[in-house]
Short mmCIF file of C-alpha atoms and ligand atoms in Angstrom, two decimals:
data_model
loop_
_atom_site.label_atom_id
_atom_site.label_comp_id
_atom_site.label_asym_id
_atom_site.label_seq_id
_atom_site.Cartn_x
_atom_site.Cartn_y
_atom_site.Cartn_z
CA UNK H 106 17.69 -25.73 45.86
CA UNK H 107 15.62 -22.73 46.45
CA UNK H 108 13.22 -21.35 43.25
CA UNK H 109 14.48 -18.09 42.08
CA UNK H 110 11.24 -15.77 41.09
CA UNK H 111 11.07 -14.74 37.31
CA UNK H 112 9.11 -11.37 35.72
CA UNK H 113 9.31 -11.52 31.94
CA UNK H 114 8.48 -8.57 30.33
CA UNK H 115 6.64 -8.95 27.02
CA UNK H 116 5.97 -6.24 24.48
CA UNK H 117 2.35 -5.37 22.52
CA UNK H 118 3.08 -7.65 19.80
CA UNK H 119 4.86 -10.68 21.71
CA UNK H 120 3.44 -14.53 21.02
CA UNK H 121 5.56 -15.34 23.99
CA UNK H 122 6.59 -18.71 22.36
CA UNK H 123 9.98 -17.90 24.97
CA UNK H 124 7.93 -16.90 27.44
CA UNK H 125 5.54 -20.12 27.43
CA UNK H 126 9.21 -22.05 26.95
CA UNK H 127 10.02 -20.16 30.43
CA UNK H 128 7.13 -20.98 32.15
CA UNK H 129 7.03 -25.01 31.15
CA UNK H 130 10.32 -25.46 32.64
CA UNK H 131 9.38 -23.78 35.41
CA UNK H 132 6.59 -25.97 35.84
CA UNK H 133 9.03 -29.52 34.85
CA UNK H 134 11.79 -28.52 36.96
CA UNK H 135 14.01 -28.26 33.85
CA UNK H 136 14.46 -24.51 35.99
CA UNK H 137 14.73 -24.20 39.49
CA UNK H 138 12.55 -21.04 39.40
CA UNK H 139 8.72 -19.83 39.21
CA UNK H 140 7.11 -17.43 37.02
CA UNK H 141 5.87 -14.71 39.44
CA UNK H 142 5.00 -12.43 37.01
CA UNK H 143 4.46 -11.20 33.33
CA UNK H 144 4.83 -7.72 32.59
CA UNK H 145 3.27 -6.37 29.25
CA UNK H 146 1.80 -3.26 27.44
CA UNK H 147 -1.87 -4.08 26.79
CA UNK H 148 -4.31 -6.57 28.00
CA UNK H 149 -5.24 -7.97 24.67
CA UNK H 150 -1.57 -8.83 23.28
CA UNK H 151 -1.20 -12.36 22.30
CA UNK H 152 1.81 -12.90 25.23
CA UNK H 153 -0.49 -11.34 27.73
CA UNK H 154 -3.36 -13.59 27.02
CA UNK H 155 -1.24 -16.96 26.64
CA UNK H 156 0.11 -16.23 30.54
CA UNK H 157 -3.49 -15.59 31.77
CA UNK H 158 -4.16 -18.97 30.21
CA UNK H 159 -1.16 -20.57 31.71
CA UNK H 160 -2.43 -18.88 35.28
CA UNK H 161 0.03 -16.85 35.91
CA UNK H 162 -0.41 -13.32 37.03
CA UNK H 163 0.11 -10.76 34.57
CA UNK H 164 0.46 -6.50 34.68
CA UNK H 165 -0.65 -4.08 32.33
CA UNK H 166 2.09 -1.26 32.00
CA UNK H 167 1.96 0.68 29.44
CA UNK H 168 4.91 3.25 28.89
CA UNK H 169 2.54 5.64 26.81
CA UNK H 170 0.54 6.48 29.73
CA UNK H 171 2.86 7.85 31.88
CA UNK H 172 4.10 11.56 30.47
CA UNK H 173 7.00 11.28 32.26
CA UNK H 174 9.29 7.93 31.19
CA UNK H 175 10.62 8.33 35.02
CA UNK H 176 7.19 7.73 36.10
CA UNK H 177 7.09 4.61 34.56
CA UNK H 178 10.51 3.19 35.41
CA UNK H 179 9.18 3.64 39.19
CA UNK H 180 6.10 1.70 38.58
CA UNK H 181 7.75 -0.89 36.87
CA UNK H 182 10.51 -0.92 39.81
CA UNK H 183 7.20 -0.96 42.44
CA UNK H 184 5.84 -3.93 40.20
CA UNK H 185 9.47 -5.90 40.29
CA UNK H 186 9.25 -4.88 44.13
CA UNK H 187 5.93 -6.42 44.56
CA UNK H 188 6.20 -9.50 43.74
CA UNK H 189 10.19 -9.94 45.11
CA UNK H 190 11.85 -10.88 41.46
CA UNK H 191 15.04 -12.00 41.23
CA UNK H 192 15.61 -12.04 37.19
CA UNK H 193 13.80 -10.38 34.90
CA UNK H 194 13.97 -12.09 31.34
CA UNK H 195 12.93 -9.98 28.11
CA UNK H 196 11.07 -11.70 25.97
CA UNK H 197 10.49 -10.12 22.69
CA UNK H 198 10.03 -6.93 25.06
CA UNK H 199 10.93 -4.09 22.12
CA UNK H 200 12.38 -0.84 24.90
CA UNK H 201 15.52 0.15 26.12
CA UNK H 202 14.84 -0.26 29.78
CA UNK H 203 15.48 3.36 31.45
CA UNK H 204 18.84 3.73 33.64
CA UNK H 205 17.08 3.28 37.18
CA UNK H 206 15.99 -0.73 36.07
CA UNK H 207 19.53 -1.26 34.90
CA UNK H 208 21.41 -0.04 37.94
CA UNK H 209 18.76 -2.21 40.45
CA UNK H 210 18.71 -5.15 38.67
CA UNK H 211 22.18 -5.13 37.21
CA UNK H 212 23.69 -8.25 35.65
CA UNK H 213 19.79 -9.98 37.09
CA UNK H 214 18.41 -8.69 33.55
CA UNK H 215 18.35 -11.46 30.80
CA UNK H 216 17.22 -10.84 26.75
CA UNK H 217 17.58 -13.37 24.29
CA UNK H 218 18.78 -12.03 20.54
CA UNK H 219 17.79 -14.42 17.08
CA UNK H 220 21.17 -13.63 16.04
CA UNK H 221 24.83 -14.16 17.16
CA UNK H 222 25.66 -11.02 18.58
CA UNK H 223 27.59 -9.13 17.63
CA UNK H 224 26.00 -10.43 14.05
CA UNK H 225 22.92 -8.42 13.12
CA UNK H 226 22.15 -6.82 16.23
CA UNK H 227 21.45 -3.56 17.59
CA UNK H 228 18.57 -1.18 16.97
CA UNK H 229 16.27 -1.49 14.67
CA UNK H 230 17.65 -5.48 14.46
CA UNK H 231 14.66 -7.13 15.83
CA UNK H 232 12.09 -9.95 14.39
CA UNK H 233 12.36 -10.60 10.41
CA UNK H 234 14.80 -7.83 9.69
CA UNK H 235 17.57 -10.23 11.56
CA UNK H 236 16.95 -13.13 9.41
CA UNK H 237 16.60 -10.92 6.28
CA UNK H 238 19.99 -9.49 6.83
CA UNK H 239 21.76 -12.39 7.90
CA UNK H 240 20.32 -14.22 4.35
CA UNK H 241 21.28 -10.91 2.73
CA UNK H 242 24.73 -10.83 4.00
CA UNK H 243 24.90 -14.65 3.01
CA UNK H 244 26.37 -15.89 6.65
CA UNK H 245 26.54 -19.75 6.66
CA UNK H 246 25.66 -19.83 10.39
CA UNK H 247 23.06 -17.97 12.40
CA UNK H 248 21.65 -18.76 15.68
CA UNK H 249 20.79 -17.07 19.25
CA UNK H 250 22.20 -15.38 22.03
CA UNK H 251 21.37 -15.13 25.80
CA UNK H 252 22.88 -12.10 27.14
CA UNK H 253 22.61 -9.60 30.18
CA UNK H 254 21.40 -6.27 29.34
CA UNK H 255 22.92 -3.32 30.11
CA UNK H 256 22.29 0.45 28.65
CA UNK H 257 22.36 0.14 25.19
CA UNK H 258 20.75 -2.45 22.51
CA UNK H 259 22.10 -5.94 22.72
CA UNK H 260 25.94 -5.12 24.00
CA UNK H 261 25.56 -6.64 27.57
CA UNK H 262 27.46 -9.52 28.49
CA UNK H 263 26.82 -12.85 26.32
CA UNK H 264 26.13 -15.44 28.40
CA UNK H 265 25.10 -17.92 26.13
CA UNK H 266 25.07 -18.60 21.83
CA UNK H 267 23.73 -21.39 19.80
CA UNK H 268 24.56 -21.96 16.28
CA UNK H 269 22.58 -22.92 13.68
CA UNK H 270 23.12 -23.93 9.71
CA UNK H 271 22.04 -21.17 7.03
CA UNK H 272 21.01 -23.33 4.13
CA UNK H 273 21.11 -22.61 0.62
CA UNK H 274 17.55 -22.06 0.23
CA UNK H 275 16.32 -20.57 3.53
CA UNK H 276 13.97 -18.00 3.89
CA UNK H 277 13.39 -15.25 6.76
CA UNK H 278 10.55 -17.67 7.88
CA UNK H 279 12.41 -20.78 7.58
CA UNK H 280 15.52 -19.38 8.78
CA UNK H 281 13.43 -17.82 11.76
CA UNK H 282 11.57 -20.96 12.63
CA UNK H 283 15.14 -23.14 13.03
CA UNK H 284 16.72 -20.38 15.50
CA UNK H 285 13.34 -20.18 17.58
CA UNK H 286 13.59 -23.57 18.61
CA UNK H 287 17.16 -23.14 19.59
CA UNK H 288 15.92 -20.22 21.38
CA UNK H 289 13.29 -21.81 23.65
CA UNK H 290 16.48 -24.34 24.69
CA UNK H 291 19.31 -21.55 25.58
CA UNK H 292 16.96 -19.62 27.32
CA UNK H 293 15.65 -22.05 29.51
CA UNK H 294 19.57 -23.24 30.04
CA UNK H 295 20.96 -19.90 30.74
CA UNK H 296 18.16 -19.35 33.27
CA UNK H 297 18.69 -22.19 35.06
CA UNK H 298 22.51 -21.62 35.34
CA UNK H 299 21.51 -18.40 36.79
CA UNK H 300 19.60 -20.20 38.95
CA UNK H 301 22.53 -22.36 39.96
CA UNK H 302 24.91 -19.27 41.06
CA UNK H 303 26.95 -20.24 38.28
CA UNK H 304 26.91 -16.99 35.98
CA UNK H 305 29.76 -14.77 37.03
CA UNK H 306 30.62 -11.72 34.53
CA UNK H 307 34.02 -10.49 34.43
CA UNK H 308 33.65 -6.95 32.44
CA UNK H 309 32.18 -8.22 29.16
CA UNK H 310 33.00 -11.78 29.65
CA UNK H 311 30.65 -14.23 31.78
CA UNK H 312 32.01 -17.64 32.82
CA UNK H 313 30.19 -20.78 33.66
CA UNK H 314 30.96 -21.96 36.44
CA UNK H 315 31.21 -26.13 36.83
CA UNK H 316 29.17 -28.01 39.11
C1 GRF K 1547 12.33 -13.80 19.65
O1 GRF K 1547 12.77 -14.09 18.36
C2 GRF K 1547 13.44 -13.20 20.46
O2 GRF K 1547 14.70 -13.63 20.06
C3 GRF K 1547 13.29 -11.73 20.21
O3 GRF K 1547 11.91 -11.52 20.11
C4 GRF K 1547 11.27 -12.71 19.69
C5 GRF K 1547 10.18 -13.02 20.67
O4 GRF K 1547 9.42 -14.12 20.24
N1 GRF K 1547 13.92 -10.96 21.24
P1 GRF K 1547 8.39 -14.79 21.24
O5 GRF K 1547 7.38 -13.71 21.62
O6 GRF K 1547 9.15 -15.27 22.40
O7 GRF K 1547 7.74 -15.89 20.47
#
């Protein structure tokens, strides 16, 4: 099978614990794909710096720089361009992506969400203020989802969810740390089904094709 070429797009903040997931099963075979690039904000964030370690080539884009958001849409579309991706998976990556990413790379965009969407998603819905509100609300189950992303925050097409237990005495941390590890694993398999051909959305729905 042919490798598919990745660009994961990491935000100022990122650890890029799904990103490094990404990359290993790249490098194992556990995806038929490679890395080709990560695309991030600043040279110094943690994400950035764990991709330069794993030697894979990184660019520095940040949206602040360019007055005009159009501007930078283009040079992220030149970057994409450049180095021939065929997904692009957000990893912890914090910005609506602008219109003219969307519409080139439709249904070829990936995000993964700490929550089961539609649970606790949604603006503002991003790192501990997930698991705080799903403890808050007193859900029983959390977990993640892979989706495709289209124009707004989390409401593409869910490709993938995987549950996990909300126990009596979690915390945001605890509760955090059980869903990451769940994360790293329906990434990497929602990737490689990608890889497959076997991802096929019908409107909001996306089926799984068998072997
Ligand atoms: C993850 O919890 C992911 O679900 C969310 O951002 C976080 C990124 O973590 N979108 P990491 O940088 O991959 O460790």
């Amino acid at each position: 099978m042919s490798k598919i070429k990745i660009a994961i797009l990491v935000s100022g903040q990122g650890r890029g614990s799904n990103m490094q997931a990404i990359i290993d099963a790249c490098r194992d075979g556990r995806i038929s794909g490679e890395v080709v690039a990560v695309i991030g904000v600043k040279p110094d964030a943690p994400a950035i710096e764990r991709a330069a370690a794993a030697g894979v080539r990184t660019f520095i884009l940040n949206p602040k720089d360019f007055a005009d958001p159009a501007d930078y849409d283009r040079e992220l579309l030149s970057t994409l361009a450049s180095v021939q991706a065929d997904l692009i998976c957000l990893a912890g990556y914090m910005r609506k992506l602008g219109r003219p990413i969307i519409d080139a790379y439709r249904n070829r965009i990936m995000n993964i969400h700490p929550a089961l969407i539609p649970m606790f998603f949604g603006q503002g819905m991003y790192g501990h203020h997930v698991h705080e509100a799903a403890i808050e609300r007193g859900v029983k189950v959390s977990g993640c989802t892979v989706h495709f992303v289209d124009e707004d925050y989390d409401t593409g097409p869910i490709i993938l969810q995987t549950v996990v237990p909300v126990e009596d005495d979690d915390t945001p941390d605890t509760l955090a740390a059980r869903v990451l590890v769940e994360e790293h694993k329906t990434y990497v398999q929602a990737i490689q089904l990608f890889a497959e051909g076997r991802l096929v959305v019908e409107g909001r729905r996306v089926r799984v094709l068998p072997r």
